Amino acid sequence: MKLYSHEFYLTAAEVNAQREMPLSRLVTLIIDTATGHANAIGIGFDRMISYGISWVLSRLTIDIQRPLSVNHVYRIDTWIENLNRMFSDRNFEIIDVETGEAIVWAHSTWMAINMETRRPSDLTMLTEMTDSINGRPYPYDKGGKLLPVTDETEEKTYRFAVSDIDVNRHVTTRRYIDLIVDQWSLDRFDANRVSRFEIAFKREARYDELSRTVSAPHEGSPEVFDVMIEVNTAPCALARIYFTQR
Amino acid sequence: MKLYSHEFYLTAAEVNAQREMPLSRLVTLIIDTATGHANAIGIGFDRMISYGISWVLSRLTIDIQRPLSVNHVYRIDTWIENLNRMFSDRNFEIIDVETGEAIVWAHSTWMAINMETRRPSDLTMLTEMTDSINGRPYPYDKGGKLLPVTDETEEKTYRFAVSDIDVNRHVTTRRYIDLIVDQWSLDRFDANRVSRFEIAFKREARYDELSRTVSAPHEGSPEVFDVMIEVNTAPCALARIYFTQR
């Protein structure tokens, strides 16, 4: 299956103050769609765990030409662009079903980690996966290396609580993305939309850890910001967020 | 339509550290199912807004005999038990589809508020609704009056952020429930499950308001707690949570 699709209707209960899909929901939709495709081609969690390995999302870039807005039907397509021993690139496209127009693109890089050694596992043994390679490239910049933020202009602290913890006893991706979004005021999101988002996942945070989320303008830009979530001075996530005036 | 049903599969991405549906997700599932039924019988948001009125959830009680656990198929049924000028009672039942067993029940009380005057609107004019009354009663205690907590033993403060705000620019129900759950440690939820939950919604909170969530044992019980979320000493939600040892 070289293309996996999922169609959905965006309800009022799922949108934010700007009547759009929140960034954290967009990221979890992308991850859940990857999971759906992996299950469909036989490289899902259950199969992987039988080899003692598990998927880990390492890097994600999203380009948003137009936000997903309430009371519309969308389709998300995903495909595997390539894989090598260490990494697999997976792309996504979100289509406004009414107009047929593609409005969001995403690129992700995944690894498979040995659950015991925590070392990367060889992906080329997953033959179902090599058979499913589509090859269609990502149409935008996949994004470069994200660096720790050292010149922060904003800082917030937050202690991870029960509601932030997932089935693996790690902090959810949703909480990471919400911590990033919550660096800015509601006014900023009323006046601007997020047009691009990049994130690199560095370390899993755990229950009751105290996090520090810091941000700074990227190379002095008023519209692009670097963000870092850290626990005990070790980065958990590095991100870059691009705003565009509405 | 005197009974509305929705079937779903609970994935690993949707569960908490105990591999169960989080309480906040259970509450939003209940609300979304009510919305689905209301839309299906022609008393959904769009129709109501044409009368200048809107549904408001006033009171919710949930009895959990067995938690919803990962990788199972469930069905939620809802029906309107009754309505009068001011209030409508709506019940829910969640069935484990594999065994056919009912494991969760919920009772909710709804009002319709005039959007301009903020006064309750007469529900008996909604003839589609009176035609859909099922009458099947709630099998448990619907719950009594919840009172403000004055003898708190725990207190946490939290300032509402961008990610907490919904389409109506109010704080989401999910955030209220998570604030309540986050009053306790992960250890408590590992050793105990929530067997009953009652909540009364008192006031909508807004962006950047500073909330205070307080709790105290109910009449000295080690397993039942009263909880209150307040902003500027005005209660936003009053709740009671019942734990049962696993």
XYZ file of C-alpha atoms in Angstrom:
492
model
C 0.000 0.000 0.000
C 1.989 2.954 -1.318
C -0.511 5.586 -0.218
C -2.682 5.571 2.897
C -5.593 8.011 3.274
C -7.915 9.070 6.069
C -10.895 11.382 5.582
C -12.452 13.369 8.442
C -14.831 16.202 9.254
C -13.505 18.963 11.530
C -16.153 19.687 14.189
C -16.587 22.797 16.367
C -15.562 20.739 19.426
C -12.113 20.158 17.885
C -11.123 23.708 16.939
C -9.469 26.586 18.774
C -10.395 30.248 19.339
C -9.553 31.025 15.689
C -11.966 28.256 14.582
C -9.011 26.252 13.227
C -7.421 22.907 14.049
C -4.947 23.506 16.927
C -1.277 22.814 16.137
C -1.150 20.037 18.774
C -4.132 18.331 17.130
C -2.507 18.662 13.696
C 0.674 16.997 14.992
C -1.226 14.120 16.667
C -3.348 13.663 13.511
C -0.110 13.294 11.518
C 1.328 10.759 14.009
C -1.960 8.784 14.180
C -2.125 8.642 10.369
C 1.449 7.292 10.241
C 0.395 4.659 12.805
C -2.644 3.758 10.684
C -0.469 3.215 7.600
C 2.142 1.235 9.569
C -0.607 -1.054 10.942
C -2.086 -1.483 7.450
C 1.209 -2.668 5.931
C 2.171 -4.898 8.870
C 4.822 -2.756 10.582
C 2.642 -1.486 13.400
C 3.397 -1.464 17.116
C 2.398 -5.126 17.711
C 4.593 -6.471 14.907
C 7.551 -4.259 15.875
C 7.347 -5.253 19.535
C 7.649 -8.905 18.468
C 11.139 -7.924 17.200
C 11.782 -5.997 20.442
C 11.758 -2.660 18.600
C 9.512 0.380 18.593
C 8.959 3.395 16.309
C 10.286 6.766 17.487
C 9.469 10.055 15.763
C 12.682 12.028 15.477
C 11.882 15.064 13.330
C 8.761 16.720 11.913
C 8.287 19.679 9.563
C 4.846 21.048 8.648
C 4.103 23.636 5.951
C 0.664 25.202 6.305
C -0.539 27.137 3.284
C -4.064 27.434 4.695
C -5.215 26.331 8.180
C -7.806 23.558 8.573
C -11.034 25.299 9.525
C -14.235 24.234 11.251
C -17.071 22.390 9.442
C -14.956 21.236 6.496
C -14.088 17.762 5.215
C -10.381 17.028 4.809
C -8.337 14.077 3.635
C -4.838 13.292 4.845
C -2.609 11.166 2.591
C 0.670 9.633 3.744
C 3.439 7.696 2.032
C 6.956 6.422 2.725
C 9.464 8.413 0.702
C 12.493 6.264 1.508
C 14.349 4.331 4.155
C 17.881 3.333 5.013
C 19.358 1.369 7.914
C 18.744 4.114 10.456
C 15.960 6.365 9.233
C 12.743 6.411 7.237
C 11.252 9.543 5.671
C 7.458 9.716 5.592
C 5.489 12.533 3.922
C 1.929 13.795 4.342
C -0.444 15.971 2.371
C -3.786 17.340 3.591
C -6.429 18.040 0.974
C -9.534 20.217 1.296
C -11.990 17.671 -0.121
C -14.478 20.330 -1.288
C -11.977 22.167 -3.520
C -9.510 19.303 -4.103
C -6.725 21.679 -3.120
C -3.687 20.543 -1.062
C -3.285 22.998 1.838
C -0.878 21.359 4.324
C 2.275 19.274 3.791
C 4.384 17.466 6.366
C 7.682 15.626 6.388
C 8.677 13.259 9.191
C 11.758 11.207 10.023
C 11.348 8.004 12.045
C 13.738 5.596 13.699
C 13.139 2.184 15.233
C 14.689 1.792 18.676
C 15.610 -1.502 20.324
C 13.560 -1.468 23.527
C 16.313 -3.053 25.606
C 19.469 -1.377 24.359
C 17.709 1.898 23.309
C 19.960 1.725 20.203
C 18.655 2.296 16.647
C 17.564 -0.855 14.865
C 18.157 -1.771 11.179
C 15.069 -0.767 9.170
C 16.093 -2.524 5.942
C 14.970 -5.880 7.432
C 11.354 -4.617 7.281
C 10.580 -5.950 3.792
C 6.892 -4.910 3.947
C 8.211 -1.403 4.314
C 10.664 -1.472 1.397
C 7.808 -2.830 -0.781
C 5.678 0.192 0.174
C 8.134 2.938 -0.760
C 6.434 5.588 -2.871
C 9.369 7.879 -3.567
C 7.310 11.033 -4.057
C 9.472 13.786 -2.521
C 8.544 16.503 -0.044
C 7.830 19.685 -2.051
C 9.275 22.095 0.544
C 12.425 22.466 2.643
C 12.672 19.445 4.977
C 14.364 21.679 7.546
C 17.884 21.837 8.904
C 19.428 21.168 12.294
C 17.647 22.835 15.201
C 19.949 24.126 17.938
C 19.354 24.709 21.651
C 18.071 28.194 22.499
C 20.655 30.129 24.485
C 19.468 33.740 24.146
C 15.882 33.325 25.348
C 13.582 36.332 25.616
C 10.669 34.319 27.086
C 10.703 31.606 29.738
C 7.945 29.544 31.320
C 8.137 26.629 33.741
C 5.658 23.784 34.015
C 5.645 20.581 36.081
C 4.313 17.556 34.152
C 1.112 16.198 35.727
C -1.027 13.038 35.510
C -3.024 14.302 32.509
C 0.207 14.768 30.487
C 1.334 11.123 30.667
C 0.810 8.579 27.873
C 0.617 4.789 27.684
C 4.442 4.543 27.734
C 4.648 6.744 30.866
C 6.221 9.546 28.861
C 4.890 13.085 28.404
C 2.534 13.259 25.417
C 3.481 14.968 22.170
C 0.306 17.030 22.596
C 1.683 18.541 25.829
C 5.013 19.399 24.147
C 3.244 21.214 21.302
C 0.844 23.002 23.669
C 3.787 24.199 25.803
C 5.323 25.675 22.637
C 2.080 27.334 21.461
C 1.449 28.709 24.978
C 4.644 30.807 24.764
C 2.527 33.427 22.937
C -0.671 35.331 23.678
C -4.100 34.783 22.180
C -3.703 38.178 20.455
C -0.734 36.879 18.465
C -2.781 33.951 17.133
C -5.717 36.252 16.336
C -3.417 38.471 14.264
C -1.145 35.744 12.857
C -1.410 32.144 11.791
C 1.299 29.471 11.987
C 2.615 28.953 8.448
C 5.468 26.525 9.208
C 6.522 24.434 12.189
C 9.630 22.315 12.738
C 10.339 20.110 15.738
C 13.081 17.675 16.735
C 12.316 15.269 19.598
C 15.402 14.840 21.791
C 14.449 13.136 25.041
C 11.290 11.718 26.630
C 10.099 13.687 29.662
C 8.407 11.935 32.591
C 5.795 12.478 35.284
C 6.537 15.193 37.874
C 9.586 16.526 36.017
C 9.855 20.317 36.000
C 10.137 21.662 32.454
C 11.397 25.005 31.229
C 10.157 26.268 27.860
C 12.181 29.099 26.377
C 11.978 30.984 23.108
C 13.804 33.670 21.160
C 13.382 35.392 17.791
C 15.253 33.412 15.121
C 18.096 35.604 13.829
C 16.196 38.657 15.054
C 13.082 37.940 12.953
C 9.757 39.274 14.277
C 7.899 36.300 12.717
C 10.156 33.279 13.265
C 11.030 31.953 16.738
C 13.263 29.202 18.093
C 11.828 27.285 21.043
C 13.283 24.703 23.431
C 11.650 22.546 26.094
C 14.179 21.303 28.620
C 14.230 19.295 31.840
C 17.276 19.634 34.127
C 19.128 21.534 31.353
C 18.710 18.588 28.903
C 16.627 19.490 25.819
C 13.441 17.400 25.356
C 12.374 19.156 22.153
C 13.783 21.845 19.860
C 11.389 23.688 17.584
C 11.042 26.581 15.165
C 7.717 28.293 14.560
C 6.911 30.639 11.649
C 4.055 33.130 11.927
C 2.381 34.852 8.972
C 0.063 37.845 9.329
C -3.589 36.987 8.635
C -34.655 8.970 17.013
C -35.074 7.762 20.587
C -31.619 6.216 20.859
C -28.376 7.428 19.269
C -25.283 5.193 19.147
C -21.634 5.652 18.276
C -19.130 2.788 18.072
C -15.377 3.310 18.391
C -12.073 1.520 18.920
C -9.851 2.794 21.750
C -6.276 3.102 20.411
C -2.995 3.236 22.348
C -2.595 6.894 21.337
C -5.781 7.784 23.250
C -5.094 6.125 26.608
C -3.282 7.187 29.772
C -0.507 5.609 31.867
C -2.970 2.999 33.176
C -3.836 2.049 29.564
C -7.366 3.401 30.079
C -9.427 6.214 28.590
C -8.553 9.404 30.534
C -11.422 11.003 32.473
C -11.196 14.185 30.350
C -11.563 12.096 27.180
C -14.533 10.226 28.664
C -16.264 13.537 29.453
C -15.623 14.991 25.966
C -16.811 11.710 24.374
C -20.069 12.046 26.332
C -20.515 15.691 25.271
C -19.655 14.933 21.609
C -22.166 12.044 21.576
C -24.871 14.359 22.927
C -23.980 16.810 20.146
C -24.207 14.015 17.563
C -27.713 13.063 18.734
C -28.842 16.700 18.889
C -27.642 17.244 15.302
C -29.365 14.038 14.150
C -32.774 15.099 15.514
C -32.511 18.710 14.333
C -31.726 20.490 17.605
C -28.005 20.949 16.995
C -25.962 24.123 17.322
C -26.930 25.559 13.899
C -30.672 25.165 14.475
C -30.487 26.489 18.034
C -28.469 29.535 16.991
C -31.239 30.408 14.496
C -33.442 30.862 17.612
C -30.645 32.820 19.326
C -30.130 30.064 21.895
C -27.326 27.641 22.692
C -26.970 24.408 24.699
C -25.156 24.603 28.036
C -24.141 21.533 30.040
C -25.041 22.177 33.652
C -24.453 18.907 35.508
C -22.831 15.552 34.745
C -22.591 12.320 36.759
C -20.617 9.290 35.554
C -20.653 5.825 37.133
C -17.740 3.662 36.020
C -18.072 -0.027 36.814
C -15.082 -0.909 34.642
C -12.723 1.559 32.894
C -12.492 1.636 29.086
C -9.214 -0.037 28.222
C -6.897 0.028 25.223
C -7.506 -2.043 22.059
C -11.202 -2.671 22.718
C -14.318 -1.757 20.756
C -16.990 0.151 22.669
C -20.405 1.568 21.861
C -21.918 4.607 23.533
C -25.720 4.945 23.522
C -27.536 8.132 24.496
C -31.188 9.079 24.937
C -33.284 11.957 26.291
C -34.952 10.924 29.537
C -37.171 13.977 29.888
C -37.406 17.722 29.536
C -39.285 20.593 31.090
C -39.204 24.341 30.448
C -35.767 24.807 31.994
C -33.882 21.523 31.878
C -33.437 18.350 29.879
C -32.035 15.106 31.315
C -29.944 13.006 28.947
C -28.516 9.570 29.819
C -25.652 7.526 28.401
C -24.536 3.922 28.558
C -21.206 2.545 27.318
C -21.135 -1.079 26.219
C -18.105 -3.341 25.792
C -19.034 -4.630 22.324
C -17.092 -7.881 22.722
C -18.954 -9.011 25.856
C -22.166 -7.007 25.370
C -21.789 -5.783 28.938
C -22.667 -2.216 30.003
C -19.699 -0.838 31.977
C -20.206 2.957 32.223
C -23.348 5.041 32.752
C -23.733 8.809 32.682
C -26.473 11.290 33.480
C -26.385 14.877 32.237
C -28.568 17.949 32.702
C -28.681 20.561 29.934
C -30.141 24.049 29.629
C -30.580 26.266 26.598
C -29.357 29.811 27.162
C -30.478 32.872 25.231
C -27.233 34.194 23.753
C -28.189 37.845 24.276
C -29.844 37.858 27.686
C -27.875 34.810 29.019
C -31.227 33.719 30.530
C -32.580 30.138 30.263
C -34.801 29.529 27.256
C -38.035 27.467 27.163
C -37.161 23.940 25.961
C -40.767 22.773 25.462
C -40.913 24.715 22.154
C -38.397 22.205 20.704
C -40.989 19.739 19.369
C -38.334 17.512 17.704
C -36.975 17.013 21.181
C -40.275 16.139 22.882
C -40.872 13.576 20.087
C -37.503 11.953 20.892
C -38.038 11.382 24.637
C -37.130 7.827 25.588
C -38.008 7.886 29.278
C -35.561 5.164 30.290
C -34.296 6.298 33.716
C -30.742 6.549 35.017
C -30.011 3.378 37.023
C -27.834 5.102 39.665
C -27.956 8.143 41.916
C -28.123 11.251 39.696
C -26.150 13.148 42.359
C -27.085 15.925 44.739
C -26.034 19.540 45.101
C -22.286 20.116 45.040
C -21.049 22.822 47.395
C -17.961 25.065 47.247
C -14.900 23.600 48.964
C -13.988 25.639 52.037
C -11.689 23.282 53.982
C -9.176 22.492 51.242
C -6.196 20.258 51.934
C -4.680 20.674 48.451
C -4.362 23.800 46.330
C -2.890 24.402 42.873
C -2.924 27.506 40.709
C -2.888 27.598 36.924
C -3.167 30.451 34.413
C -5.300 29.563 31.361
C -3.227 29.631 28.153
C -3.849 29.652 24.389
C -4.098 25.845 24.156
C -6.942 25.820 26.729
C -9.326 28.034 24.735
C -12.212 26.715 22.622
C -14.204 28.031 19.662
C -16.376 30.156 22.000
C -13.265 31.698 23.635
C -13.991 29.868 26.875
C -11.728 27.392 28.663
C -12.342 23.850 27.385
C -14.116 21.216 29.450
C -11.035 19.043 28.888
C -8.869 21.556 30.773
C -11.338 21.679 33.698
C -11.312 17.879 34.021
C -7.511 17.673 33.660
C -7.073 20.305 36.396
C -9.228 18.133 38.665
C -7.380 14.882 37.827
C -4.009 16.629 38.272
C -4.781 17.262 41.957
C -3.481 13.711 42.607
C -0.259 11.834 41.894
C 0.321 9.147 39.294
C 0.736 6.666 42.193
C -2.862 7.255 43.273
C -4.162 6.411 39.793
C -1.904 3.339 39.609
C -3.368 2.059 42.882
C -6.938 3.308 42.406
C -9.371 3.842 39.577
C -12.108 6.503 39.364
C -15.433 4.739 40.008
C -17.723 7.779 40.041
C -17.417 11.425 39.024
C -19.844 14.323 39.468
C -19.393 17.841 38.136
C -21.489 21.016 38.081
C -20.436 23.755 35.640
C -20.885 27.174 37.250
C -19.104 29.792 35.177
C -17.083 29.941 31.963
C -13.414 30.792 32.497
C -11.477 32.831 29.944
C -7.995 33.254 28.500
C -5.268 34.465 30.889
C -7.460 34.117 33.992
C -5.640 32.678 37.008
C -7.438 29.621 38.369
C -7.185 27.999 41.759
C -8.082 24.305 42.048
C -8.678 23.089 45.589
C -9.740 19.746 47.014
C -10.628 18.128 50.324
C -11.740 14.677 51.506
C -15.547 14.451 51.372
C -16.802 14.055 54.954
C -13.386 12.734 55.946
C -13.456 9.852 53.435
C -10.078 8.581 52.170
C -11.645 7.662 48.797
C -14.087 10.489 47.995
C -12.958 14.083 47.399
C -14.688 17.386 46.762
C -12.966 19.643 44.236
C -13.522 23.251 43.161
C -12.001 25.286 40.341
C -12.352 29.009 40.950
C -11.289 32.272 39.330
C -11.241 35.408 41.502
C -13.109 33.524 44.281
C -16.021 32.693 41.913
C -16.466 28.917 41.347
C -16.139 27.778 37.706
C -16.754 24.103 38.468
C -17.630 22.017 41.518
C -16.880 18.304 41.436
C -16.785 15.121 43.481
C -14.501 12.230 42.589
C -14.764 8.674 43.950
C -11.736 6.382 43.917
C -11.876 2.590 44.253
C -8.822 0.429 44.943
C -7.774 -1.635 41.925
